[in-house]
Short mmCIF file of C-alpha atoms in Angstrom, two decimals:
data_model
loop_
_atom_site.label_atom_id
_atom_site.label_comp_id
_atom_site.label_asym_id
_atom_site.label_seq_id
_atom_site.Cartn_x
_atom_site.Cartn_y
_atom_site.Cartn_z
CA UNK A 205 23.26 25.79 6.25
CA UNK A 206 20.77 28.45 5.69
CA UNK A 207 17.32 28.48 7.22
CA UNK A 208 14.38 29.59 4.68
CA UNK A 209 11.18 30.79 5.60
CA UNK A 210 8.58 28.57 5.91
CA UNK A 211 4.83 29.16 4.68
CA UNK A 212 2.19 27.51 6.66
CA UNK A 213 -1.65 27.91 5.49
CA UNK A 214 -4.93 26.70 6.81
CA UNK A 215 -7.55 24.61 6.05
CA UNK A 216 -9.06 24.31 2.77
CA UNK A 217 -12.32 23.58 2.05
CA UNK A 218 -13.52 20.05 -0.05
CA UNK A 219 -16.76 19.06 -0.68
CA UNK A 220 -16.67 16.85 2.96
CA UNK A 221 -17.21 19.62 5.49
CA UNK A 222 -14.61 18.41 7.36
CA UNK A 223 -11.79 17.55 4.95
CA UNK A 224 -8.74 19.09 4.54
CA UNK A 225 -6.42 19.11 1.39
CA UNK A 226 -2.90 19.95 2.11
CA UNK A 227 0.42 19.78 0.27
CA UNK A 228 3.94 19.98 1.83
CA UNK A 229 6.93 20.55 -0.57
CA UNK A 230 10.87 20.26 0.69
CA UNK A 231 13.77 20.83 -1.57
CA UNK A 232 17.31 19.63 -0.95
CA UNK A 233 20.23 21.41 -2.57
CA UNK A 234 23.83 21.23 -2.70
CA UNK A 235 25.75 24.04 -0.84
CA UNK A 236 28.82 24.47 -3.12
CA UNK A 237 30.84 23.76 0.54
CA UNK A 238 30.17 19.82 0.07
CA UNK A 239 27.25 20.13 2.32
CA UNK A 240 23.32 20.31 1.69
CA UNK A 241 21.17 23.36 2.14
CA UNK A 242 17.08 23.49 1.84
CA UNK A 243 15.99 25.85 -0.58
CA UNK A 244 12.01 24.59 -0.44
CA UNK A 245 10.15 23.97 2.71
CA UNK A 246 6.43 24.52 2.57
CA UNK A 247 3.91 22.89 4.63
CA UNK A 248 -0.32 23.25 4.83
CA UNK A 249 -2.74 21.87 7.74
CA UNK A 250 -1.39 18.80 9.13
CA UNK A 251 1.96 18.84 7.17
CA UNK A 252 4.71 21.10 8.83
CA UNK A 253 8.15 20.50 7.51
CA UNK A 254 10.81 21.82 9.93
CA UNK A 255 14.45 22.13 9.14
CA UNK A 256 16.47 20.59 12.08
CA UNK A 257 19.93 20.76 11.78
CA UNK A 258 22.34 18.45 9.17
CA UNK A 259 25.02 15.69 9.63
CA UNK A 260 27.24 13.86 7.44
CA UNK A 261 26.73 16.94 4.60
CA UNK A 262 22.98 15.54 4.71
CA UNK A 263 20.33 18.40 5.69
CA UNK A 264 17.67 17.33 7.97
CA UNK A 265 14.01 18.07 8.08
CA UNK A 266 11.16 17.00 10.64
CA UNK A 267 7.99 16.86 9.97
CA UNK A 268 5.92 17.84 12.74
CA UNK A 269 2.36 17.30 12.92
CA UNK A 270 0.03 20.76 12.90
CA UNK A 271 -3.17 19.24 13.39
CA UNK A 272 -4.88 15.77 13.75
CA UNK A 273 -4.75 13.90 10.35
CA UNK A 274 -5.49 11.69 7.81
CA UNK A 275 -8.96 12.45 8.65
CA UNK A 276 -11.50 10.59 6.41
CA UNK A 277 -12.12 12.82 3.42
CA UNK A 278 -8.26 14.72 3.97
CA UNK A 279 -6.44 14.85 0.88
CA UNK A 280 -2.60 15.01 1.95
CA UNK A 281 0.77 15.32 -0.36
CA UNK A 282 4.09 15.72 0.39
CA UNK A 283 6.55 16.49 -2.31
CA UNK A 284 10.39 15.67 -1.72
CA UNK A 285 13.00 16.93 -4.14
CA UNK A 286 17.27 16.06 -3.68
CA UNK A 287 18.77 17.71 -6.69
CA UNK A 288 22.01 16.74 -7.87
CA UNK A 289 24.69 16.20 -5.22
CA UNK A 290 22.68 16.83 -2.37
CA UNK A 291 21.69 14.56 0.96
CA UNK A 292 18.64 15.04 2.78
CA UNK A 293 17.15 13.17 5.79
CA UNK A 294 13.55 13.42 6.37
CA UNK A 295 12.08 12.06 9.57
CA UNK A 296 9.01 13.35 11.27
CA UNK A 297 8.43 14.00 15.07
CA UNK A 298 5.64 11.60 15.94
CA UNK A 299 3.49 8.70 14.59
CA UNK A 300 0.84 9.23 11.59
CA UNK A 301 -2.32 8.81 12.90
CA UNK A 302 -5.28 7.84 10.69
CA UNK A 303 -8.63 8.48 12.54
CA UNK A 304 -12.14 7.95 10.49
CA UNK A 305 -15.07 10.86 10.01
CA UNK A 306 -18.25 10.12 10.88
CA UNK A 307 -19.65 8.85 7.72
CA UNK A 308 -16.12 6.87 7.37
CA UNK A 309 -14.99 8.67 3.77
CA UNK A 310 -11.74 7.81 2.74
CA UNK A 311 -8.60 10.03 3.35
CA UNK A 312 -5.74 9.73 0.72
CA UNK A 313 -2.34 10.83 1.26
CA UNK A 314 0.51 10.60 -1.46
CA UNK A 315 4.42 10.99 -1.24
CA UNK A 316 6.57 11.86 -4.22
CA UNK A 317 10.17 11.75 -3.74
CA UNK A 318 12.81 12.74 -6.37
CA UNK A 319 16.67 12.44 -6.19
CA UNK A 320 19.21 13.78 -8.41
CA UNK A 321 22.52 12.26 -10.13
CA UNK A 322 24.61 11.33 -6.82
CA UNK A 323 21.79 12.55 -4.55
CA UNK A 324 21.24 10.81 -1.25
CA UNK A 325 17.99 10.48 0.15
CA UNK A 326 17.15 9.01 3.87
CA UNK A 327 12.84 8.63 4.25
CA UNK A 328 12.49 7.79 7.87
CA UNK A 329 9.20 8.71 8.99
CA UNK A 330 7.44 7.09 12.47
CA UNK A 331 5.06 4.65 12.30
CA UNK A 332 1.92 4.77 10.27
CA UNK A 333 -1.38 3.59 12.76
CA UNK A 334 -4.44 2.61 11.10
CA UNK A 335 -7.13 3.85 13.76
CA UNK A 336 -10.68 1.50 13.43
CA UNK A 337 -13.02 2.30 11.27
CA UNK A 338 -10.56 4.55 9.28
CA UNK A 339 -10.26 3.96 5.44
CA UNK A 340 -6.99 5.71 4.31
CA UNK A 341 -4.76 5.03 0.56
CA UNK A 342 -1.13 6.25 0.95
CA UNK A 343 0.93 6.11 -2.40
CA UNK A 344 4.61 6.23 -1.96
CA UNK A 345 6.24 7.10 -5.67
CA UNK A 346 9.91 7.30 -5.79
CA UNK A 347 11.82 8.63 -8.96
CA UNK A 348 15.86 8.07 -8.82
CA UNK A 349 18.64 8.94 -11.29
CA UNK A 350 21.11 6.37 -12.07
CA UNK A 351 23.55 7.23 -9.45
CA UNK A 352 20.87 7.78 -6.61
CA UNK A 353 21.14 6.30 -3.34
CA UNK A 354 17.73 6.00 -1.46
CA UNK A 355 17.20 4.65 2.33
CA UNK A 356 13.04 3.97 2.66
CA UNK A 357 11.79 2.69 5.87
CA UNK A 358 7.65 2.45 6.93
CA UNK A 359 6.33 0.95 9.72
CA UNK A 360 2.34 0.33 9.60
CA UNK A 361 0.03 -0.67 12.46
CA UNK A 362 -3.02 -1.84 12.05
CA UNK A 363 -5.09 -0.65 15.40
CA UNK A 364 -4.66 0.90 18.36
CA UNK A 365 -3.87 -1.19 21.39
CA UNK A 366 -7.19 -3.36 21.82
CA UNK A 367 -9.08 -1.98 18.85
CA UNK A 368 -9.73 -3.51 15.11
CA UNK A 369 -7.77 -1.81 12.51
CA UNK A 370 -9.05 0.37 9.93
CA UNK A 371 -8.59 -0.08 6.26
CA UNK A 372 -5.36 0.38 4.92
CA UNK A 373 -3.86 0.21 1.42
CA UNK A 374 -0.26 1.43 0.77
CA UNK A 375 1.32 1.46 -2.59
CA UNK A 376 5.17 1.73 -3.13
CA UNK A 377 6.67 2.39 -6.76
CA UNK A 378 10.04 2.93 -6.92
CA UNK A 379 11.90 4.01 -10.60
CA UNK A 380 15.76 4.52 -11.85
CA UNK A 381 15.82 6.26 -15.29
CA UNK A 382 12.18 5.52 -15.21
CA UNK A 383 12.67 1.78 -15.64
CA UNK A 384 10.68 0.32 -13.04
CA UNK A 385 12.41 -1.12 -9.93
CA UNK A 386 9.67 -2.19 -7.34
CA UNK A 387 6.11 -1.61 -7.43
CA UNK A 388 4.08 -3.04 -4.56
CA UNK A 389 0.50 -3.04 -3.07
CA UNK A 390 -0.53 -3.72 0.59
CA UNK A 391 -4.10 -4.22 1.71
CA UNK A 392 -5.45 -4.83 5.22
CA UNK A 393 -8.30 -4.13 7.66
CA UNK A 394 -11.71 -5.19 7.04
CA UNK A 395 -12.89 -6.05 3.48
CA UNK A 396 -8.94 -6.84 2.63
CA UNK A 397 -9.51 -10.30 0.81
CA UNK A 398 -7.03 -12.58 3.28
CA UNK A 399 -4.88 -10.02 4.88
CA UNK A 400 -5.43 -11.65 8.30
CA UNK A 401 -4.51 -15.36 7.20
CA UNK A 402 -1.66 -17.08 7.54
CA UNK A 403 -0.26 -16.39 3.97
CA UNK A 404 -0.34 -12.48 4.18
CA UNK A 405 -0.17 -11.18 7.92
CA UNK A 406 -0.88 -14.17 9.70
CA UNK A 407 -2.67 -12.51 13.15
CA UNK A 408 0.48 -9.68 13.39
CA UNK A 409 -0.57 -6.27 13.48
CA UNK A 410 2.50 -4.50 12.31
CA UNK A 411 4.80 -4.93 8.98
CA UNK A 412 7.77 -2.98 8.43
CA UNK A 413 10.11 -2.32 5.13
CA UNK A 414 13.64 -1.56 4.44
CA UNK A 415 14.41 -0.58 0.92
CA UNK A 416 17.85 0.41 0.25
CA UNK A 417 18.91 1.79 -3.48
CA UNK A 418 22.68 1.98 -3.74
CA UNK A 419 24.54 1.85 -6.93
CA UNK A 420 27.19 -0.21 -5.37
CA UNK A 421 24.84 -3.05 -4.83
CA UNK A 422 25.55 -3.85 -8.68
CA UNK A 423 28.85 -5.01 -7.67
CA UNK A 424 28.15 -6.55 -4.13
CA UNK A 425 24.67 -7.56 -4.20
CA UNK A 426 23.36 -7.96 -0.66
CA UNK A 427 22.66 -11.86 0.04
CA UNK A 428 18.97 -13.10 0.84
CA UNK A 429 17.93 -14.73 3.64
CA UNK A 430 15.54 -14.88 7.16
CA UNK A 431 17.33 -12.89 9.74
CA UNK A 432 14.80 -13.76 12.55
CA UNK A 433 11.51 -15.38 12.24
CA UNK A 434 8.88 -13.17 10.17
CA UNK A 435 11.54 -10.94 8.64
CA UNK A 436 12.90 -11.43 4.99
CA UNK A 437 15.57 -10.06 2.83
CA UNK A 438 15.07 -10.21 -0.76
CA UNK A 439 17.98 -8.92 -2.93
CA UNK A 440 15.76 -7.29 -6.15
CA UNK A 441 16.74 -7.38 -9.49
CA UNK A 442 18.83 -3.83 -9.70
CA UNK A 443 20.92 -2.18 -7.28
CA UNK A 444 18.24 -2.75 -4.21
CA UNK A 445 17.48 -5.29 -1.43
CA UNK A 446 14.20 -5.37 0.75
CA UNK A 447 13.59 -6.05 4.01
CA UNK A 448 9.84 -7.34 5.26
CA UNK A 449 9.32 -7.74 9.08
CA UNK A 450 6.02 -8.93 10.45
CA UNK A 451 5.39 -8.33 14.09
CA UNK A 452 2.99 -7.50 17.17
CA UNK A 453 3.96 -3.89 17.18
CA UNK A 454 6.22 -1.19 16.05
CA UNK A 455 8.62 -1.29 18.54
CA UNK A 456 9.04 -4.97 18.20
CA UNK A 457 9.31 -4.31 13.87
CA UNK A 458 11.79 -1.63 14.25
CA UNK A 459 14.02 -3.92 16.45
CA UNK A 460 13.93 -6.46 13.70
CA UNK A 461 14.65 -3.75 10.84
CA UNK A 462 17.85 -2.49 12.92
CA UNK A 463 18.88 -6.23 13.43
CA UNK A 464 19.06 -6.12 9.84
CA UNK A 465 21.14 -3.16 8.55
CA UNK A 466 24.03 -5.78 8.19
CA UNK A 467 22.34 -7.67 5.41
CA UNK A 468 22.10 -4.74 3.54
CA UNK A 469 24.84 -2.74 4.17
#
């Protein structure tokens, strides 16, 4: 695999003093050797895409955290492109930490992700922590060809060990042939109508989800069911299945996700 260069700028100026407005694009290519090769890897303020190593023909990129962010008022986007025949893994190197400004503005931070005709596409980032008294919107939009295969997992946590949580709202749209597939909104933290009772979160602090697009679930649909207490699997109406875990914390989430790659695989 070759190694590109990688361009890394500072902050930009918005009309919050403090904000930042960033943009990270990665772009995963076949190699012609049945491999996958990076051809795009750009990264600004906070977002630093690293290429770091392959496996299984899949390339593998890290994204490593420049500076503190989401702050309230940052602007973040990360653009993720698997052209045709290509597998990329993209994981990042710690947790996403969303910490407020002083006058508590909102940060925003939105993911695009594209794969190709027989494209594979692993998003593994590490947990997402909603710091008190931040206010932060993350949109996760995910366009797929026909033949796609797409592995999505997000952890959120709402606080910091013995704080309140900040305000969190995550979107997920997901798209084959640009027929919808899933489109889903999360709210929580304070002024969240119910997230804290017992039909939404019911007094956990962390949720988890496992989304797995594979053409092959057409034929072999994965079978629903409750593979431990607070987790879900809901077989969706394509070739998908998703996983919901409630829990006290990432670690415990994550053990509950893993316990459940057999339902969907």
């Amino acid at each position: 695999m070759t190694g590109p260069v990688t361009a890394m700028a500072g902050r930009k100026p918005l009309a919050h003093p403090s904000a930042v407005c960033a943009t990270a694009r990665v772009t995963a290519v076949a190699d012609g050797r049945g491999g996958s090769a990076v051809s795009v890897i750009r990264g600004e303020g906070p977002l630093a895409p690293r290429l770091t190593g392959s496996a299984d023909g899949d390339a593998r990129v890290t994204l490593v955290g420049a500076m503190s962010g989401p702050l309230g008022g940052d602007r973040l986007a990360l653009d993720v492109r698997v052209e045709d025949g290509a597998g990329l893994r993209m994981d990042s190197a710690a947790a996403t930490l969303a910490l407020p400004n002083r006058d508590d503005a909102a940060s925003r931070y939105d993911v695009r992700l594209s794969v190709g005709e027989h494209g594979r596409l692993q998003w593994r980032p590490e947990p997402l922590i909603s710091a008190s008294r931040s206010v932060l919107r993350q949109t996760v939009h995910a366009e797929l060809a026909p033949t796609a295969r797409l592995f999505l997992r997000e952890v959120s946590v709402l606080g910091r060990s013995c704080e309140e949580p900040g305000r969190l709202t995550t979107c997920l749209s997901v798209r084959i042939s640009g027929r919808p597939l899933l489109q889903q909104r999360l709210d929580f933290g304070p002024g969240a109508l119910g997230w804290d009772s017992a039909a939404v979160l019911g007094g956990h602090r962390a949720v988890g989800q496992l989304l797995v697009v594979d053409p092959e679930l057409d034929a072999a649909p994965a079978e629903p069911g409750v593979p431990s207490p607070g987790a879900v699997v809901t077989p969706l109406a394509g070739p998908a299945v998703l996983v919901t875990v409630l829990g006290e914390d990432a670690l415990a989430v994550s053990r509950v996700l893993n316990e459940a790659l057999p339902w969907v695989s």
